[in-house]
Amino acid sequence: MARLPVYQRILEELLRSGTTTVSSELLASAAQVNAAKVRKDLSLLGSFGTRGAGYDAAFLIEQIDRGLGLDRIWPVVIAGIGHLGRALAHSQGFAARNFRVAALLDSNPAIIGEQVDGVVVRHPDDLSQIAGEEPLSIGVITTPASAAQRVADQMVGAGVRSILNFAPQMLEVPPEVLLRYVDLSIELQVMSFYLSHLTGEGGEGRMPVIRSIGLSPSPPE
Amino acid sequence: MARLPVYQRILEELLRSGTTTVSSELLASAAQVNAAKVRKDLSLLGSFGTRGAGYDAAFLIEQIDRGLGLDRIWPVVIAGIGHLGRALAHSQGFAARNFRVAALLDSNPAIIGEQVDGVVVRHPDDLSQIAGEEPLSIGVITTPASAAQRVADQMVGAGVRSILNFAPQMLEVPPEVLLRYVDLSIELQVMSFYLSHLTGEGGEGRMPVIRSIGLSPSPPE
DNA sequence: CGATGTGAAATGCTTCACAGCA
DNA sequence: TGCTGTGAAGCATTTCACATCG
């Protein structure tokens, strides 16, 4: 299931290059996985392929979006309007996947009132008021670690049901709130592991394959 | 193995709060995994625990660092000094894990020459010259998609052995170069999946657990 | 005693191989 | 004939359960 976004990125690139139909073989080689895996993955969502021909790329993207719950708009609130917060607010990937930046928060008076991508930055203390104006589904925390727990509490109080935390800080939230962590240095750490073992002692043992790169080991429920 | 960075973050937080010794049980509940899994994971690196007592947190961090290849300094070059590039350059997580920002690149004349965190921004065309001044192990691409392939080529030409790509663009690199993709919206997509299934039709089937959040399905070799 | 380290069982995921359909 | 969709086999990871040691 975590591979679905990978397929999507490939499908979109294929669409841009004019390809309209794609085989599991082609998708697999682009994603560097087994073709049977692609078919199994896609078959979990339904039967969208045409035997003998392959899959219709545009239709498949739609179906994957539906499977991922991306066939509706998710209002996102971002707390911490530093470089990372701005990068996320601008991100094409957000807009393209139906994530709408509904609110921006920062406690720095110098930033409050500033417009980023057409959205005015407000103070976290206004959160409950903002939530009254429009529903907020997902909270993204890009504040310093010291501010993370407080803003998480405020988000929960405002009815946010899931939080994505980029701050290097473990958070406490009620069990019904979905919480995931992202650490931008994790991929580098994985690279470090590979690099040191590739160039290092050389072929003394089996090299484990690292698939996941998340900080979020916990399934909800 | 992808869980090791998670343990580390928890261990560091425990250290800061004054804890010096930790049991697999405690680590497991913090990481929300099984205690046996923690012990298995750690035993792959060696036998660092004391039976009856647990693990020494500081010593364990050291050993995990060693296992991940983080016991040496990795020089990193970042291409694309927008918000994301700056966020990464400033990132505490980089410095804390021995990643040193050795060079910053951008093709925008308005940015070239600017100092970010004590490092001067230079033009990507200078890469081979920069590589002559100091070795570059890891390249990070945070440029727009249209510039990504070109700068990747230049990095490879300059001897960079692994590339982390944040640009929404599939890249071609020689097989000996380690390439991984990061998409900042992937975690949001996972959340979207959970949210729509939690609030949606309600308990008609088993909910798959999504562990990995990477765009990098390919092991090297 | 309490917690680690580890064979062995259980579970889940991946791959194979082929039936079935356009 | 070509490629999907899927049972069944194969492989890897996770969990259990307990011997072992400080």
PDB file of N, CA, C and O in Angstrom, chain A residues 146-169:
ATOM      1  N   SER A 146      10.628  22.705  20.955  1.00  0.00           N
ATOM      2  CA  SER A 146      10.075  23.229  22.201  1.00  0.00           C
ATOM      3  C   SER A 146       8.623  23.675  22.052  1.00  0.00           C
ATOM      4  O   SER A 146       7.877  23.709  23.023  1.00  0.00           O
ATOM      5  N   ALA A 147       8.222  24.035  20.852  1.00  0.00           N
ATOM      6  CA  ALA A 147       6.862  24.531  20.658  1.00  0.00           C
ATOM      7  C   ALA A 147       5.903  23.451  20.193  1.00  0.00           C
ATOM      8  O   ALA A 147       4.694  23.668  20.121  1.00  0.00           O
ATOM      9  N   ALA A 148       6.433  22.277  19.892  1.00  0.00           N
ATOM     10  CA  ALA A 148       5.640  21.265  19.192  1.00  0.00           C
ATOM     11  C   ALA A 148       4.470  20.730  20.023  1.00  0.00           C
ATOM     12  O   ALA A 148       3.337  20.662  19.537  1.00  0.00           O
ATOM     13  N   GLN A 149       4.742  20.386  21.292  1.00  0.00           N
ATOM     14  CA  GLN A 149       3.680  19.777  22.092  1.00  0.00           C
ATOM     15  C   GLN A 149       2.515  20.744  22.291  1.00  0.00           C
ATOM     16  O   GLN A 149       1.352  20.360  22.187  1.00  0.00           O
ATOM     17  N   ARG A 150       2.859  21.995  22.565  1.00  0.00           N
ATOM     18  CA  ARG A 150       1.798  22.979  22.813  1.00  0.00           C
ATOM     19  C   ARG A 150       0.882  23.144  21.597  1.00  0.00           C
ATOM     20  O   ARG A 150      -0.342  23.112  21.709  1.00  0.00           O
ATOM     21  N   VAL A 151       1.493  23.270  20.430  1.00  0.00           N
ATOM     22  CA  VAL A 151       0.674  23.473  19.238  1.00  0.00           C
ATOM     23  C   VAL A 151      -0.093  22.201  18.894  1.00  0.00           C
ATOM     24  O   VAL A 151      -1.206  22.252  18.376  1.00  0.00           O
ATOM     25  N   ALA A 152       0.493  21.057  19.234  1.00  0.00           N
ATOM     26  CA  ALA A 152      -0.228  19.796  19.012  1.00  0.00           C
ATOM     27  C   ALA A 152      -1.489  19.764  19.873  1.00  0.00           C
ATOM     28  O   ALA A 152      -2.570  19.384  19.396  1.00  0.00           O
ATOM     29  N   ASP A 153      -1.346  20.182  21.120  1.00  0.00           N
ATOM     30  CA  ASP A 153      -2.515  20.234  22.008  1.00  0.00           C
ATOM     31  C   ASP A 153      -3.583  21.145  21.431  1.00  0.00           C
ATOM     32  O   ASP A 153      -4.770  20.814  21.430  1.00  0.00           O
ATOM     33  N   GLN A 154      -3.140  22.296  20.948  1.00  0.00           N
ATOM     34  CA  GLN A 154      -4.099  23.253  20.398  1.00  0.00           C
ATOM     35  C   GLN A 154      -4.788  22.681  19.162  1.00  0.00           C
ATOM     36  O   GLN A 154      -5.988  22.870  18.961  1.00  0.00           O
ATOM     37  N   MET A 155      -4.020  21.972  18.351  1.00  0.00           N
ATOM     38  CA  MET A 155      -4.619  21.357  17.168  1.00  0.00           C
ATOM     39  C   MET A 155      -5.679  20.347  17.571  1.00  0.00           C
ATOM     40  O   MET A 155      -6.786  20.328  17.014  1.00  0.00           O
ATOM     41  N   VAL A 156      -5.336  19.508  18.533  1.00  0.00           N
ATOM     42  CA  VAL A 156      -6.295  18.502  18.984  1.00  0.00           C
ATOM     43  C   VAL A 156      -7.551  19.181  19.514  1.00  0.00           C
ATOM     44  O   VAL A 156      -8.675  18.770  19.207  1.00  0.00           O
ATOM     45  N   GLY A 157      -7.333  20.266  20.280  1.00  0.00           N
ATOM     46  CA  GLY A 157      -8.475  21.009  20.807  1.00  0.00           C
ATOM     47  C   GLY A 157      -9.354  21.589  19.711  1.00  0.00           C
ATOM     48  O   GLY A 157     -10.565  21.761  19.886  1.00  0.00           O
ATOM     49  N   ALA A 158      -8.738  21.869  18.581  1.00  0.00           N
ATOM     50  CA  ALA A 158      -9.485  22.478  17.471  1.00  0.00           C
ATOM     51  C   ALA A 158     -10.120  21.430  16.566  1.00  0.00           C
ATOM     52  O   ALA A 158     -10.665  21.772  15.522  1.00  0.00           O
ATOM     53  N   GLY A 159      -9.996  20.171  16.947  1.00  0.00           N
ATOM     54  CA  GLY A 159     -10.679  19.131  16.187  1.00  0.00           C
ATOM     55  C   GLY A 159      -9.855  18.464  15.106  1.00  0.00           C
ATOM     56  O   GLY A 159     -10.387  17.681  14.320  1.00  0.00           O
ATOM     57  N   VAL A 160      -8.560  18.749  15.074  1.00  0.00           N
ATOM     58  CA  VAL A 160      -7.699  18.092  14.084  1.00  0.00           C
ATOM     59  C   VAL A 160      -7.585  16.613  14.430  1.00  0.00           C
ATOM     60  O   VAL A 160      -7.332  16.259  15.582  1.00  0.00           O
ATOM     61  N   ARG A 161      -7.787  15.760  13.436  1.00  0.00           N
ATOM     62  CA  ARG A 161      -7.822  14.327  13.716  1.00  0.00           C
ATOM     63  C   ARG A 161      -6.524  13.606  13.405  1.00  0.00           C
ATOM     64  O   ARG A 161      -6.373  12.424  13.673  1.00  0.00           O
ATOM     65  N   SER A 162      -5.592  14.302  12.801  1.00  0.00           N
ATOM     66  CA  SER A 162      -4.326  13.643  12.515  1.00  0.00           C
ATOM     67  C   SER A 162      -3.227  14.685  12.405  1.00  0.00           C
ATOM     68  O   SER A 162      -3.446  15.791  11.920  1.00  0.00           O
ATOM     69  N   ILE A 163      -2.051  14.307  12.903  1.00  0.00           N
ATOM     70  CA  ILE A 163      -0.948  15.253  12.979  1.00  0.00           C
ATOM     71  C   ILE A 163       0.305  14.639  12.380  1.00  0.00           C
ATOM     72  O   ILE A 163       0.658  13.498  12.663  1.00  0.00           O
ATOM     73  N   LEU A 164       0.956  15.414  11.550  1.00  0.00           N
ATOM     74  CA  LEU A 164       2.227  15.017  10.963  1.00  0.00           C
ATOM     75  C   LEU A 164       3.309  15.890  11.585  1.00  0.00           C
ATOM     76  O   LEU A 164       3.292  17.112  11.440  1.00  0.00           O
ATOM     77  N   ASN A 165       4.236  15.269  12.275  1.00  0.00           N
ATOM     78  CA  ASN A 165       5.196  16.035  13.058  1.00  0.00           C
ATOM     79  C   ASN A 165       6.607  15.980  12.480  1.00  0.00           C
ATOM     80  O   ASN A 165       7.235  14.935  12.448  1.00  0.00           O
ATOM     81  N   PHE A 166       7.092  17.123  12.025  1.00  0.00           N
ATOM     82  CA  PHE A 166       8.469  17.227  11.529  1.00  0.00           C
ATOM     83  C   PHE A 166       9.419  17.660  12.633  1.00  0.00           C
ATOM     84  O   PHE A 166      10.640  17.624  12.436  1.00  0.00           O
ATOM     85  N   ALA A 167       8.911  18.099  13.762  1.00  0.00           N
ATOM     86  CA  ALA A 167       9.785  18.552  14.841  1.00  0.00           C
ATOM     87  C   ALA A 167      10.432  17.357  15.526  1.00  0.00           C
ATOM     88  O   ALA A 167       9.807  16.317  15.677  1.00  0.00           O
ATOM     89  N   PRO A 168      11.694  17.491  15.925  1.00  0.00           N
ATOM     90  CA  PRO A 168      12.389  16.371  16.566  1.00  0.00           C
ATOM     91  C   PRO A 168      11.947  16.226  18.015  1.00  0.00           C
ATOM     92  O   PRO A 168      12.704  16.496  18.937  1.00  0.00           O
ATOM     93  N   GLN A 169      10.753  15.799  18.197  1.00  0.00           N
ATOM     94  CA  GLN A 169      10.148  15.771  19.529  1.00  0.00           C
ATOM     95  C   GLN A 169       9.019  14.750  19.524  1.00  0.00           C
ATOM     96  O   GLN A 169       8.135  14.802  18.673  1.00  0.00           O
TER      97      GLN A 169
END
